[in-house]
CSV table of C-alpha atoms in Angstrom, one decimal:
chain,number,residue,atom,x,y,z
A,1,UNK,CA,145.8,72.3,1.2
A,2,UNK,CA,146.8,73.7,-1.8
A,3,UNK,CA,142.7,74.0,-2.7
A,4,UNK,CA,142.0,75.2,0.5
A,5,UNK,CA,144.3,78.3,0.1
A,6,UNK,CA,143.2,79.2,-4.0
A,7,UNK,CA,139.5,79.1,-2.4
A,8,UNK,CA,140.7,81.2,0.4
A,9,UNK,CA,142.5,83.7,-2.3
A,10,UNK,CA,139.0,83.8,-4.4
A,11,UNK,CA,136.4,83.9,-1.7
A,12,UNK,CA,138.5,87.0,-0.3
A,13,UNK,CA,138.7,88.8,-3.8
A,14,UNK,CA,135.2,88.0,-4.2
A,15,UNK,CA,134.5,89.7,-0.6
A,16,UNK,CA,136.0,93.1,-1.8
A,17,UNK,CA,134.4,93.8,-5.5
A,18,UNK,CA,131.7,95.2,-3.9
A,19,UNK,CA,134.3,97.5,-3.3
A,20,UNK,CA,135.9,98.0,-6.4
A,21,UNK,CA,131.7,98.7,-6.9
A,22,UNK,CA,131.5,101.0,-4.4
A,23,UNK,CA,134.6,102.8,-5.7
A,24,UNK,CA,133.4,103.3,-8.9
A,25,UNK,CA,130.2,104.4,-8.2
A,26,UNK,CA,131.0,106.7,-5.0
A,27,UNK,CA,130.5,109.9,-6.3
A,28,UNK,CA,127.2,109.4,-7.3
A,29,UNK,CA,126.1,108.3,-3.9
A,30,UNK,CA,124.3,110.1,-1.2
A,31,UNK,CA,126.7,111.1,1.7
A,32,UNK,CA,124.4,109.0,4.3
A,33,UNK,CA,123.4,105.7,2.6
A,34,UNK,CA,121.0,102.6,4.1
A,35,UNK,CA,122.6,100.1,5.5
A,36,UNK,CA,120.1,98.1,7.1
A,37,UNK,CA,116.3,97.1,6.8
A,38,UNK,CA,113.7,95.2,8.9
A,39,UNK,CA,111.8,92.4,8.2
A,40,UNK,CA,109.5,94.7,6.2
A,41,UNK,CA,111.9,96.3,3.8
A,42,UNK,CA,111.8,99.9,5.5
A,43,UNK,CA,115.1,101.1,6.2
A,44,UNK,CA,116.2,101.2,9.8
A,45,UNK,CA,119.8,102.0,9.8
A,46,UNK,CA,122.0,104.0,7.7
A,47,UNK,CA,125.9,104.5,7.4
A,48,UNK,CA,128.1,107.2,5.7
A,49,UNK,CA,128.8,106.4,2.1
A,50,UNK,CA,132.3,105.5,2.9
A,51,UNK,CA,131.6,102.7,5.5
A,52,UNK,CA,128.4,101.5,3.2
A,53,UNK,CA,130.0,101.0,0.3
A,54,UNK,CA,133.5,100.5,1.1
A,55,UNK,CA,134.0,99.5,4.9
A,56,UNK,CA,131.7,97.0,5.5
A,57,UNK,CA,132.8,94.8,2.5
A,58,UNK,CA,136.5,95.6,3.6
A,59,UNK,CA,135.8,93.7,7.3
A,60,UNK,CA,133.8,91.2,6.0
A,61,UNK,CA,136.6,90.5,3.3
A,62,UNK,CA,139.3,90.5,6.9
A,63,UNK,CA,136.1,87.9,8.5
A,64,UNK,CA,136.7,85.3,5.5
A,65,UNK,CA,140.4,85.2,6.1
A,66,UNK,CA,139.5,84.2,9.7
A,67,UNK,CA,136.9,81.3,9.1
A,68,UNK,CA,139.7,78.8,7.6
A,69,UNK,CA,141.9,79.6,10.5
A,70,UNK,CA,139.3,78.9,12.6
A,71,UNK,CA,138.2,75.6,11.1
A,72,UNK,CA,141.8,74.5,10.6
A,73,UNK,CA,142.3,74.4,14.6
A,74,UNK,CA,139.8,71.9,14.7
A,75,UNK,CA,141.0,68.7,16.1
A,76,UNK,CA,138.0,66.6,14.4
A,77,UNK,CA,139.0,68.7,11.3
A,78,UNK,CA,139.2,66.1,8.7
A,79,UNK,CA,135.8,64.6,9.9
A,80,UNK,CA,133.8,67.8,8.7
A,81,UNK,CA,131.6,67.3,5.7
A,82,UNK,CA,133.8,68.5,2.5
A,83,UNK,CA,130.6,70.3,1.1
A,84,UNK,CA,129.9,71.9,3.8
A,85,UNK,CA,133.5,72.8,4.8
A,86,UNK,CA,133.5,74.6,1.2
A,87,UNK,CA,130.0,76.0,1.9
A,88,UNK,CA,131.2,77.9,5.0
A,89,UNK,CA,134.1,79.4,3.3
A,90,UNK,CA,131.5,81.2,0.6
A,91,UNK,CA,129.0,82.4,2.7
A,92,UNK,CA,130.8,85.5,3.8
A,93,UNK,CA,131.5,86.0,-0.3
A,94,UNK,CA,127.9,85.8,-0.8
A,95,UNK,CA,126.8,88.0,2.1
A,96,UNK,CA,129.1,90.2,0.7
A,97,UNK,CA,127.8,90.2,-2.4
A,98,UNK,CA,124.4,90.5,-1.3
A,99,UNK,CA,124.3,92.6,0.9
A,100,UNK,CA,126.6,95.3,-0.7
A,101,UNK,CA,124.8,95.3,-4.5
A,102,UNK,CA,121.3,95.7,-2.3
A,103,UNK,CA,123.1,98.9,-0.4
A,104,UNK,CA,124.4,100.2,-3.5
A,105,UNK,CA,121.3,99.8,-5.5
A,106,UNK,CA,119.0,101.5,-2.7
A,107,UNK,CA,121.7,104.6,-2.6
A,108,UNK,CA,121.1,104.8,-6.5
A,109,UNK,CA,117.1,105.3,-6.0
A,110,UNK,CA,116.3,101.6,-7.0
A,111,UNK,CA,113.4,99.8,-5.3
A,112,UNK,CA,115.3,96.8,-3.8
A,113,UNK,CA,112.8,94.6,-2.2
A,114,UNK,CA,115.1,93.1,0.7
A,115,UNK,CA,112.2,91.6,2.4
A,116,UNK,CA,111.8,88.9,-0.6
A,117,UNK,CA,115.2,88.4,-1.3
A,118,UNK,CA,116.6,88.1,2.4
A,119,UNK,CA,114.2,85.0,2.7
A,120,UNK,CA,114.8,83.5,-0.3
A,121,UNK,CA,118.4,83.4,0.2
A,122,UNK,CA,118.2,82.2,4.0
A,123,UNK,CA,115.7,79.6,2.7
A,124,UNK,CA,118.4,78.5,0.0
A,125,UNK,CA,120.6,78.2,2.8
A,126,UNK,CA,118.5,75.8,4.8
A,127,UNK,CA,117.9,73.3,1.9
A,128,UNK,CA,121.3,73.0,1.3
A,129,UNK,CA,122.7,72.8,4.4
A,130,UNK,CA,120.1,70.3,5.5
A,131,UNK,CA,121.4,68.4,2.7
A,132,UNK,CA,124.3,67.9,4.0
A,133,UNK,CA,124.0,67.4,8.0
A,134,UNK,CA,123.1,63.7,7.7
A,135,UNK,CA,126.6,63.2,6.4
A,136,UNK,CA,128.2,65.1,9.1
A,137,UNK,CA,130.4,63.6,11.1
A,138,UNK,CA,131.5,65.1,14.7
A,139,UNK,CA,133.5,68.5,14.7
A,140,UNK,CA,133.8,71.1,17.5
A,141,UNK,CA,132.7,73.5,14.8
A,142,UNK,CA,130.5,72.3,12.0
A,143,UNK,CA,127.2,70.9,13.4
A,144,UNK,CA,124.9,70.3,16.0
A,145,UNK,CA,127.3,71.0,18.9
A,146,UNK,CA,125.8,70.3,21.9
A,147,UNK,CA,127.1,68.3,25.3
A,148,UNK,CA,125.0,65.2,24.3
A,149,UNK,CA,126.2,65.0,20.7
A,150,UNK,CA,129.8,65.4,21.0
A,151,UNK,CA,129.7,62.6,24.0
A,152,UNK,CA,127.8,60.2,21.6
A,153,UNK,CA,128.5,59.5,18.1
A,154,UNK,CA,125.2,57.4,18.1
A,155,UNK,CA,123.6,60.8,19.1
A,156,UNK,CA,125.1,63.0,16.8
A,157,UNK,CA,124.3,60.7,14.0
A,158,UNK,CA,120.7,60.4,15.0
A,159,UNK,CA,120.7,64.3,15.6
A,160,UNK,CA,121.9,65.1,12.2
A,161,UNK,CA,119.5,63.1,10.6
A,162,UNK,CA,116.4,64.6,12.0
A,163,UNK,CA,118.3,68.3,11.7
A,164,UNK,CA,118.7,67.3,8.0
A,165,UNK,CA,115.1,66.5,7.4
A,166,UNK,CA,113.7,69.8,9.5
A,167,UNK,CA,116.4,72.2,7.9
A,168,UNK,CA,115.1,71.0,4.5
A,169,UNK,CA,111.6,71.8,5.2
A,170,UNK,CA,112.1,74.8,7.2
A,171,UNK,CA,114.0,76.3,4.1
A,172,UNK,CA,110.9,75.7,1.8
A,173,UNK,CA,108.6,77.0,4.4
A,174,UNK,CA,111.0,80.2,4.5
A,175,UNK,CA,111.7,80.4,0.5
A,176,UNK,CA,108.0,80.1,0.9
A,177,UNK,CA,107.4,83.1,3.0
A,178,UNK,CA,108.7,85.6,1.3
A,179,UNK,CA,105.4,86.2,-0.5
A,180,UNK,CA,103.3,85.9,2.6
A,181,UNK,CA,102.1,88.8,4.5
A,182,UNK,CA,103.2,86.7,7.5
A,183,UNK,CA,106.4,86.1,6.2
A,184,UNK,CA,108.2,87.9,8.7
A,185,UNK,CA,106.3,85.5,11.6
A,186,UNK,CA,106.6,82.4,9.5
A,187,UNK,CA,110.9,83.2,10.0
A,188,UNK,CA,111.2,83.5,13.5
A,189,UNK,CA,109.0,80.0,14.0
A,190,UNK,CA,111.1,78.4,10.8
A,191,UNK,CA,114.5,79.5,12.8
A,192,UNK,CA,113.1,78.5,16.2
A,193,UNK,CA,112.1,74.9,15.1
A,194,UNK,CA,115.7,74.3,12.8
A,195,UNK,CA,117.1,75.6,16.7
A,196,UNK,CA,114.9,74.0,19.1
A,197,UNK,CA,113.2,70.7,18.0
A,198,UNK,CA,117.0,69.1,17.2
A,199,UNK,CA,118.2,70.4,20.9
A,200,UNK,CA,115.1,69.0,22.3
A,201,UNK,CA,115.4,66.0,20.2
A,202,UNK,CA,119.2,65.3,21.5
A,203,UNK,CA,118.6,65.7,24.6
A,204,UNK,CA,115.7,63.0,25.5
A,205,UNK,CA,117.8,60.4,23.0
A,206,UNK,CA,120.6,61.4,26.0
A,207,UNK,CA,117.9,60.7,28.5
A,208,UNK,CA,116.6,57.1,27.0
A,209,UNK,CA,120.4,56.2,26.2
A,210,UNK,CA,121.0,57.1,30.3
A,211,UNK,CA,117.8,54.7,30.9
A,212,UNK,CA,119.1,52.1,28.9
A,213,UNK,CA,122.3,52.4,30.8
A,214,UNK,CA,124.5,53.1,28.0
């Protein structure tokens, strides 16, 4: 516990230097600043300078006090994987990070290229976290959660392994795509095979454990 609550304390101070960032630098920045980019880097939603570089880093830094709570009401708590229970509580920090230096940077003139990075570090993602799901026992809120895998531990297990195994490659494939001209296509398949081939998986082992009479 005592762990839990110094991460808790540094994820959240890492969660607002973007602000102490944003601070420093505000009067040099452009009263309307981007905020948001699509899959090809052009900017397709701005903010004011204010809720760019100071509010968004604020709530996100309010979000990360939330995901322990949330994790913590977990009755299966102590069966999540410990890497991944310390994974989850960066990821805000990071997007944080990530997403406020690129905001800044592009206010400041640079040429941020958010369509190779945004990949790379959703990629990175994948790997790890694939990693990891093998080893992940059942949770109502780290996982595969679905009907079939929470009723069978046999199911989950099986699940998790194959997730592990297409999370990995789908991360490559997507570090991968950030220097393709169809990396923006080679995403959405990448996120709808890590969503759809474990579902589909789970649910016919539910179907053959149901023939087998189990």
């Amino acid at each position: 516990m005592r762990d839990n609550k110094r991460t808790i304390i540094i994820t959240t101070i890492v969660c607002l230097i973007p602000v102490i960032m944003g601070i420093i630098l505000y009067d040099k920045l452009p009263a309307q600043i981007a905020t948001h980019w699509d899959s090809q880097g052009n900017v397709n939603g701005v903010s004011s300078k204010f809720v760019g570089a100071i509010g968004f880093p604020a709530i996100l830094a309010a979000l990360n006090l939330l995901v322990p709570f949330f994790m913590r009401t977990d009755p299966k708590y102590e069966n999540m994987n410990p890497v991944l229970r310390g994974l989850s509580l960066w990821i805000i920090p990071v997007v944080s990070i990530f997403a406020s230096s690129t905001t800044l940077a592009a206010a400041l003139g640079y040429n941020v290229r958010v369509e190779v990075f945004a990949p790379m570090l959703c990629g990175l993602l994948f790997v790890v976290v694939g990693n990891y799901l093998p080893k992940t026992r059942q949770s109502y809120t780290m996982g595969i959660k679905l009907p079939w895998t929470l009723n069978s531990e046999d199911n989950w297990n099986k699940t998790h392994r194959l997730a592990g195994f297409v999370w990995v490659i789908g991360g490559v494939i997507t570090i991968v795509s950030a220097f393709l001209p169809v990396g923006r296509w080679l995403f959405m398949a990448v996120l709808a095979g890590i969503i759809l081939i474990p579902v589909a998986y789970s649910y016919l082992y539910y179907r053959k454990e149901i023939s087998a009479g189990r």
